[in-house]
Amino acid sequence: AFNGGAIAVVSCSNILINSTNTFTGNWARNNGGTIYSDGVNKLSLEGTENNMLNITGSKAINGGAIFVNNTLLTINYATLTYNNATLSGGAIYFNNTKGAVLRNMIMDFNSAYYGGAIFGNVATNITISGTQNNRYRKNNATYGGVFFFKDSDNISVINASFSEDEAVYAGVIYINNTNATIKSSNFTDNNVSADGGAIYVNITSKLSIVDSNFINNTALNGGAIYFNDPDVNITTSNFD
């Protein structure tokens, strides 16, 4: 397929995909290795604690597993692993989003050039949180081993665990001209060859970090965080 290796939806109202479905080894020549969504009012991917929705081994240029444009996306209890984008968003690509809520995610071994797991361009009102699962491990990219957000606003990461993610810049999170908040999250054993072992905050960005732990992250500059003239506020966090 050109867009959406398994599913492509355009200008629809509400789409629900539940955990009775499995997606393995899908690919698209352009965007959305498994799912492509454009102009959808609400796209929901719903698993359960004991039966998580699984997308693995997908490939595309952008959005190795999922590409959403002008769409409200909700995902609950999903495992996205071994997905790859040759350019941006190894697992998920957000473009001009209406908003997104990602809860209880496991995202491991995803890769891309920008945003090993997730890439956001003009992404607004994105909340990534978890109560049972919210794990991001061994993802990799050149920029942003796990997340890369640019020209985005109101990005929230809550109760997340990041470990053994790798990049050249920003082992976990790279933000550029973006406002973001990180709360109650753990960054452990992430690594880059250049700047920002866990986080790279670029010009005109605003970042708030609260109640989070940074342990054994490594980089040439900024073992945990590298700042390039942003507005940053860090409170009650630990660096070890």
mmCIF file of C-alpha atoms in Angstrom:
data_model
loop_
_atom_site.group_PDB
_atom_site.id
_atom_site.type_symbol
_atom_site.label_atom_id
_atom_site.label_comp_id
_atom_site.label_asym_id
_atom_site.label_seq_id
_atom_site.Cartn_x
_atom_site.Cartn_y
_atom_site.Cartn_z
ATOM 1 C CA ALA A 1 0.000 0.000 0.000
ATOM 2 C CA PHE A 2 1.041 3.622 -0.453
ATOM 3 C CA ASN A 3 -0.469 4.836 2.862
ATOM 4 C CA GLY A 4 -1.702 2.491 5.600
ATOM 5 C CA GLY A 5 -0.209 -0.944 5.150
ATOM 6 C CA ALA A 6 -3.225 -2.554 6.856
ATOM 7 C CA ILE A 7 -5.815 0.212 7.373
ATOM 8 C CA ALA A 8 -6.348 3.656 5.824
ATOM 9 C CA VAL A 9 -9.211 5.877 6.998
ATOM 10 C CA VAL A 10 -10.013 9.314 5.585
ATOM 11 C CA SER A 11 -12.667 11.840 6.645
ATOM 12 C CA CYS A 12 -14.520 9.478 8.961
ATOM 13 C CA SER A 13 -16.337 10.110 12.217
ATOM 14 C CA ASN A 14 -15.312 7.499 14.825
ATOM 15 C CA ILE A 15 -13.134 4.417 14.339
ATOM 16 C CA LEU A 16 -12.557 1.786 17.058
ATOM 17 C CA ILE A 17 -9.899 -0.930 16.795
ATOM 18 C CA ASN A 18 -9.726 -3.330 19.751
ATOM 19 C CA SER A 19 -7.337 -5.969 21.018
ATOM 20 C CA THR A 20 -9.061 -8.824 19.210
ATOM 21 C CA ASN A 21 -6.964 -7.595 16.268
ATOM 22 C CA THR A 22 -3.219 -8.153 15.833
ATOM 23 C CA PHE A 23 -0.950 -6.408 13.339
ATOM 24 C CA THR A 24 2.364 -7.963 12.345
ATOM 25 C CA GLY A 25 4.835 -7.014 9.616
ATOM 26 C CA ASN A 26 2.709 -4.491 7.725
ATOM 27 C CA TRP A 27 4.362 -1.836 5.568
ATOM 28 C CA ALA A 28 3.528 1.186 3.439
ATOM 29 C CA ARG A 29 5.581 2.892 0.760
ATOM 30 C CA ASN A 30 4.804 6.315 2.248
ATOM 31 C CA ASN A 31 3.054 6.914 5.597
ATOM 32 C CA GLY A 32 1.571 4.642 8.249
ATOM 33 C CA GLY A 33 3.053 1.164 8.042
ATOM 34 C CA THR A 34 -0.046 -0.297 9.703
ATOM 35 C CA ILE A 35 -2.600 2.519 10.152
ATOM 36 C CA TYR A 36 -3.057 5.782 8.235
ATOM 37 C CA SER A 37 -5.645 8.293 9.451
ATOM 38 C CA ASP A 38 -6.486 11.672 7.867
ATOM 39 C CA GLY A 39 -9.324 13.926 8.941
ATOM 40 C CA VAL A 40 -10.858 11.424 11.368
ATOM 41 C CA ASN A 41 -12.913 12.842 14.228
ATOM 42 C CA LYS A 42 -11.711 10.150 16.671
ATOM 43 C CA LEU A 43 -9.514 7.093 16.175
ATOM 44 C CA SER A 44 -9.441 4.751 19.184
ATOM 45 C CA LEU A 45 -7.143 1.773 19.716
ATOM 46 C CA GLU A 46 -8.287 -0.117 22.800
ATOM 47 C CA GLY A 47 -6.676 -3.045 24.566
ATOM 48 C CA THR A 48 -7.010 -4.268 28.126
ATOM 49 C CA GLU A 49 -4.546 -4.908 30.922
ATOM 50 C CA ASN A 50 -4.645 -8.649 30.223
ATOM 51 C CA ASN A 51 -5.024 -8.448 26.439
ATOM 52 C CA MET A 52 -2.995 -5.569 25.051
ATOM 53 C CA LEU A 53 -3.383 -4.514 21.438
ATOM 54 C CA ASN A 54 -0.190 -5.391 19.569
ATOM 55 C CA ILE A 55 1.461 -3.747 16.548
ATOM 56 C CA THR A 56 4.887 -5.074 15.649
ATOM 57 C CA GLY A 57 7.339 -5.092 12.762
ATOM 58 C CA SER A 58 5.694 -2.305 10.734
ATOM 59 C CA LYS A 59 7.603 -0.076 8.304
ATOM 60 C CA ALA A 60 7.024 3.204 6.466
ATOM 61 C CA ILE A 61 8.778 6.469 5.628
ATOM 62 C CA ASN A 62 6.830 8.335 8.346
ATOM 63 C CA GLY A 63 4.910 6.655 11.133
ATOM 64 C CA GLY A 64 6.335 3.162 11.090
ATOM 65 C CA ALA A 65 3.155 1.805 12.693
ATOM 66 C CA ILE A 66 0.673 4.718 12.824
ATOM 67 C CA PHE A 67 0.385 8.031 10.953
ATOM 68 C CA VAL A 68 -2.318 10.489 12.014
ATOM 69 C CA ASN A 69 -3.123 13.835 10.393
ATOM 70 C CA ASN A 70 -5.871 16.133 11.644
ATOM 71 C CA THR A 71 -7.132 13.324 13.869
ATOM 72 C CA LEU A 72 -7.957 12.875 17.553
ATOM 73 C CA LEU A 73 -6.138 9.704 18.640
ATOM 74 C CA THR A 74 -6.647 7.666 21.805
ATOM 75 C CA ILE A 75 -4.681 4.510 22.607
ATOM 76 C CA ASN A 76 -5.083 2.452 25.765
ATOM 77 C CA TYR A 77 -3.138 -0.700 26.679
ATOM 78 C CA ALA A 78 -1.096 -1.183 23.531
ATOM 79 C CA THR A 79 2.290 -2.691 22.732
ATOM 80 C CA LEU A 80 4.183 -1.170 19.792
ATOM 81 C CA THR A 81 7.495 -2.917 19.170
ATOM 82 C CA TYR A 82 10.113 -3.319 16.432
ATOM 83 C CA ASN A 83 8.481 -0.716 14.197
ATOM 84 C CA ASN A 84 10.641 1.424 11.900
ATOM 85 C CA ALA A 85 10.356 4.661 9.961
ATOM 86 C CA THR A 86 13.110 5.613 7.558
ATOM 87 C CA LEU A 87 12.486 9.288 8.387
ATOM 88 C CA SER A 88 10.212 10.215 11.318
ATOM 89 C CA GLY A 89 8.190 8.486 14.013
ATOM 90 C CA GLY A 90 9.330 4.882 14.344
ATOM 91 C CA ALA A 91 5.959 3.889 15.815
ATOM 92 C CA ILE A 92 3.692 6.976 15.667
ATOM 93 C CA TYR A 93 3.690 10.211 13.643
ATOM 94 C CA PHE A 94 1.420 13.080 14.750
ATOM 95 C CA ASN A 95 0.780 15.822 12.195
ATOM 96 C CA ASN A 96 -1.550 18.768 12.877
ATOM 97 C CA THR A 97 -3.310 16.729 15.534
ATOM 98 C CA LYS A 98 -6.619 17.488 17.183
ATOM 99 C CA GLY A 99 -5.118 15.964 20.338
ATOM 100 C CA ALA A 100 -4.099 12.564 21.652
ATOM 101 C CA VAL A 101 -4.227 10.488 24.822
ATOM 102 C CA LEU A 102 -1.841 7.532 25.072
ATOM 103 C CA ARG A 103 -2.283 5.430 28.218
ATOM 104 C CA ASN A 104 -0.536 2.316 29.470
ATOM 105 C CA MET A 105 1.825 1.896 26.540
ATOM 106 C CA ILE A 106 4.763 -0.435 26.001
ATOM 107 C CA MET A 107 6.994 0.856 23.213
ATOM 108 C CA ASP A 108 10.262 -1.041 22.763
ATOM 109 C CA PHE A 109 12.810 -1.454 19.962
ATOM 110 C CA ASN A 110 11.286 1.168 17.640
ATOM 111 C CA SER A 111 13.572 3.226 15.396
ATOM 112 C CA ALA A 112 13.674 6.231 13.069
ATOM 113 C CA TYR A 113 15.895 9.160 12.105
ATOM 114 C CA TYR A 114 13.686 11.628 14.031
ATOM 115 C CA GLY A 115 11.756 10.249 17.014
ATOM 116 C CA GLY A 116 12.539 6.579 17.531
ATOM 117 C CA ALA A 117 9.031 5.910 18.899
ATOM 118 C CA ILE A 118 7.000 9.114 18.395
ATOM 119 C CA PHE A 119 7.344 12.191 16.180
ATOM 120 C CA GLY A 120 5.095 15.215 16.555
ATOM 121 C CA ASN A 121 4.820 18.108 14.099
ATOM 122 C CA VAL A 122 2.408 20.888 15.099
ATOM 123 C CA ALA A 123 1.035 18.475 17.695
ATOM 124 C CA THR A 124 -1.227 19.983 20.363
ATOM 125 C CA ASN A 125 -2.678 18.575 23.576
ATOM 126 C CA ILE A 126 -0.801 15.268 23.675
ATOM 127 C CA THR A 127 -0.945 13.363 26.977
ATOM 128 C CA ILE A 128 1.202 10.264 27.490
ATOM 129 C CA SER A 129 0.548 8.579 30.835
ATOM 130 C CA GLY A 130 0.071 5.252 32.560
ATOM 131 C CA THR A 131 -1.049 3.446 35.667
ATOM 132 C CA GLN A 132 -0.158 -0.179 34.846
ATOM 133 C CA ASN A 133 2.302 0.206 31.970
ATOM 134 C CA ASN A 134 4.041 3.182 30.453
ATOM 135 C CA ARG A 135 7.414 1.831 29.345
ATOM 136 C CA TYR A 136 9.773 2.955 26.586
ATOM 137 C CA ARG A 137 12.882 0.796 26.225
ATOM 138 C CA LYS A 138 15.649 0.316 23.678
ATOM 139 C CA ASN A 139 14.238 2.725 21.109
ATOM 140 C CA ASN A 140 16.725 4.568 18.927
ATOM 141 C CA ALA A 141 17.069 7.477 16.523
ATOM 142 C CA THR A 142 19.541 10.088 15.401
ATOM 143 C CA TYR A 143 17.439 12.855 17.025
ATOM 144 C CA GLY A 144 15.177 11.888 19.935
ATOM 145 C CA GLY A 145 15.605 8.235 20.823
ATOM 146 C CA VAL A 146 11.968 8.019 21.946
ATOM 147 C CA PHE A 147 10.151 11.338 21.288
ATOM 148 C CA PHE A 148 10.771 14.250 18.919
ATOM 149 C CA PHE A 149 8.348 17.182 19.048
ATOM 150 C CA LYS A 150 8.620 20.386 17.015
ATOM 151 C CA ASP A 151 6.341 23.413 16.795
ATOM 152 C CA SER A 152 4.066 21.710 19.317
ATOM 153 C CA ASP A 153 2.183 22.746 22.443
ATOM 154 C CA ASN A 154 0.843 21.245 25.677
ATOM 155 C CA ILE A 155 2.764 17.976 25.555
ATOM 156 C CA SER A 156 2.468 16.058 28.859
ATOM 157 C CA VAL A 157 4.448 12.978 29.871
ATOM 158 C CA ILE A 158 3.311 11.479 33.194
ATOM 159 C CA ASN A 159 4.368 8.308 35.060
ATOM 160 C CA ALA A 160 6.633 7.074 32.275
ATOM 161 C CA SER A 161 9.727 4.869 32.408
ATOM 162 C CA PHE A 162 12.521 5.317 29.852
ATOM 163 C CA SER A 163 15.519 2.980 29.814
ATOM 164 C CA GLU A 164 18.350 2.014 27.472
ATOM 165 C CA ASP A 165 17.142 4.316 24.704
ATOM 166 C CA GLU A 166 19.802 5.690 22.356
ATOM 167 C CA ALA A 167 20.415 8.524 19.919
ATOM 168 C CA VAL A 168 23.052 10.953 18.715
ATOM 169 C CA TYR A 169 21.067 13.869 20.227
ATOM 170 C CA ALA A 170 18.513 13.333 23.027
ATOM 171 C CA GLY A 171 18.447 9.743 24.204
ATOM 172 C CA VAL A 172 14.763 10.078 25.086
ATOM 173 C CA ILE A 173 13.097 13.431 24.319
ATOM 174 C CA TYR A 174 14.026 16.155 21.822
ATOM 175 C CA ILE A 175 11.858 19.273 21.772
ATOM 176 C CA ASN A 176 12.145 22.237 19.432
ATOM 177 C CA ASN A 177 9.852 25.279 19.676
ATOM 178 C CA THR A 178 7.606 23.187 21.920
ATOM 179 C CA ASN A 179 5.961 23.553 25.334
ATOM 180 C CA ALA A 180 6.084 20.377 27.413
ATOM 181 C CA THR A 181 5.686 19.018 30.944
ATOM 182 C CA ILE A 182 7.269 15.896 32.421
ATOM 183 C CA LYS A 183 5.969 14.576 35.745
ATOM 184 C CA SER A 184 6.781 11.561 37.932
ATOM 185 C CA SER A 185 8.913 9.852 35.293
ATOM 186 C CA ASN A 186 12.152 7.863 35.359
ATOM 187 C CA PHE A 187 15.054 8.133 32.927
ATOM 188 C CA THR A 188 17.621 5.353 33.394
ATOM 189 C CA ASP A 189 20.655 4.195 31.387
ATOM 190 C CA ASN A 190 19.866 6.211 28.290
ATOM 191 C CA ASN A 191 22.795 7.142 26.073
ATOM 192 C CA VAL A 192 23.811 9.521 23.280
ATOM 193 C CA SER A 193 27.070 10.087 21.427
ATOM 194 C CA ALA A 194 26.616 13.893 21.400
ATOM 195 C CA ASP A 195 24.271 16.031 23.536
ATOM 196 C CA GLY A 196 21.482 15.294 26.010
ATOM 197 C CA GLY A 197 21.684 11.803 27.477
ATOM 198 C CA ALA A 198 17.957 11.895 28.274
ATOM 199 C CA ILE A 199 16.589 15.241 27.042
ATOM 200 C CA TYR A 200 17.590 17.933 24.528
ATOM 201 C CA VAL A 201 15.699 21.217 24.803
ATOM 202 C CA ASN A 202 16.169 23.514 21.828
ATOM 203 C CA ILE A 203 15.577 27.220 21.229
ATOM 204 C CA THR A 204 12.163 28.796 22.003
ATOM 205 C CA SER A 205 10.971 25.757 23.945
ATOM 206 C CA LYS A 206 9.448 25.703 27.426
ATOM 207 C CA LEU A 207 9.877 22.650 29.637
ATOM 208 C CA SER A 208 8.721 21.855 33.164
ATOM 209 C CA ILE A 209 10.119 18.783 34.950
ATOM 210 C CA VAL A 210 8.559 17.710 38.270
ATOM 211 C CA ASP A 211 9.175 14.744 40.593
ATOM 212 C CA SER A 212 11.319 12.849 38.105
ATOM 213 C CA ASN A 213 14.505 10.774 38.354
ATOM 214 C CA PHE A 214 17.544 10.792 36.075
ATOM 215 C CA ILE A 215 19.917 7.888 36.741
ATOM 216 C CA ASN A 216 23.063 6.905 34.874
ATOM 217 C CA ASN A 217 22.287 8.682 31.606
ATOM 218 C CA THR A 218 25.357 9.469 29.493
ATOM 219 C CA ALA A 219 26.371 11.975 26.818
ATOM 220 C CA LEU A 220 29.309 13.975 25.546
ATOM 221 C CA ASN A 221 27.540 17.116 26.822
ATOM 222 C CA GLY A 222 24.663 17.110 29.281
ATOM 223 C CA GLY A 223 24.575 13.616 30.732
ATOM 224 C CA ALA A 224 20.901 14.009 31.651
ATOM 225 C CA ILE A 225 19.724 17.225 29.945
ATOM 226 C CA TYR A 226 21.160 19.593 27.348
ATOM 227 C CA PHE A 227 19.706 23.111 27.119
ATOM 228 C CA ASN A 228 20.057 25.386 24.097
ATOM 229 C CA ASP A 229 18.538 28.711 25.233
ATOM 230 C CA PRO A 230 15.097 27.473 26.354
ATOM 231 C CA ASP A 231 12.840 28.310 29.320
ATOM 232 C CA VAL A 232 13.161 25.416 31.792
ATOM 233 C CA ASN A 233 11.821 24.846 35.305
ATOM 234 C CA ILE A 234 12.961 21.757 37.268
ATOM 235 C CA THR A 235 11.540 20.965 40.730
ATOM 236 C CA THR A 236 11.825 18.066 43.217
ATOM 237 C CA SER A 237 13.759 15.845 40.804
ATOM 238 C CA ASN A 238 16.812 13.631 41.348
ATOM 239 C CA PHE A 239 19.968 13.396 39.250
ATOM 240 C CA ASP A 240 22.345 10.523 39.934
#
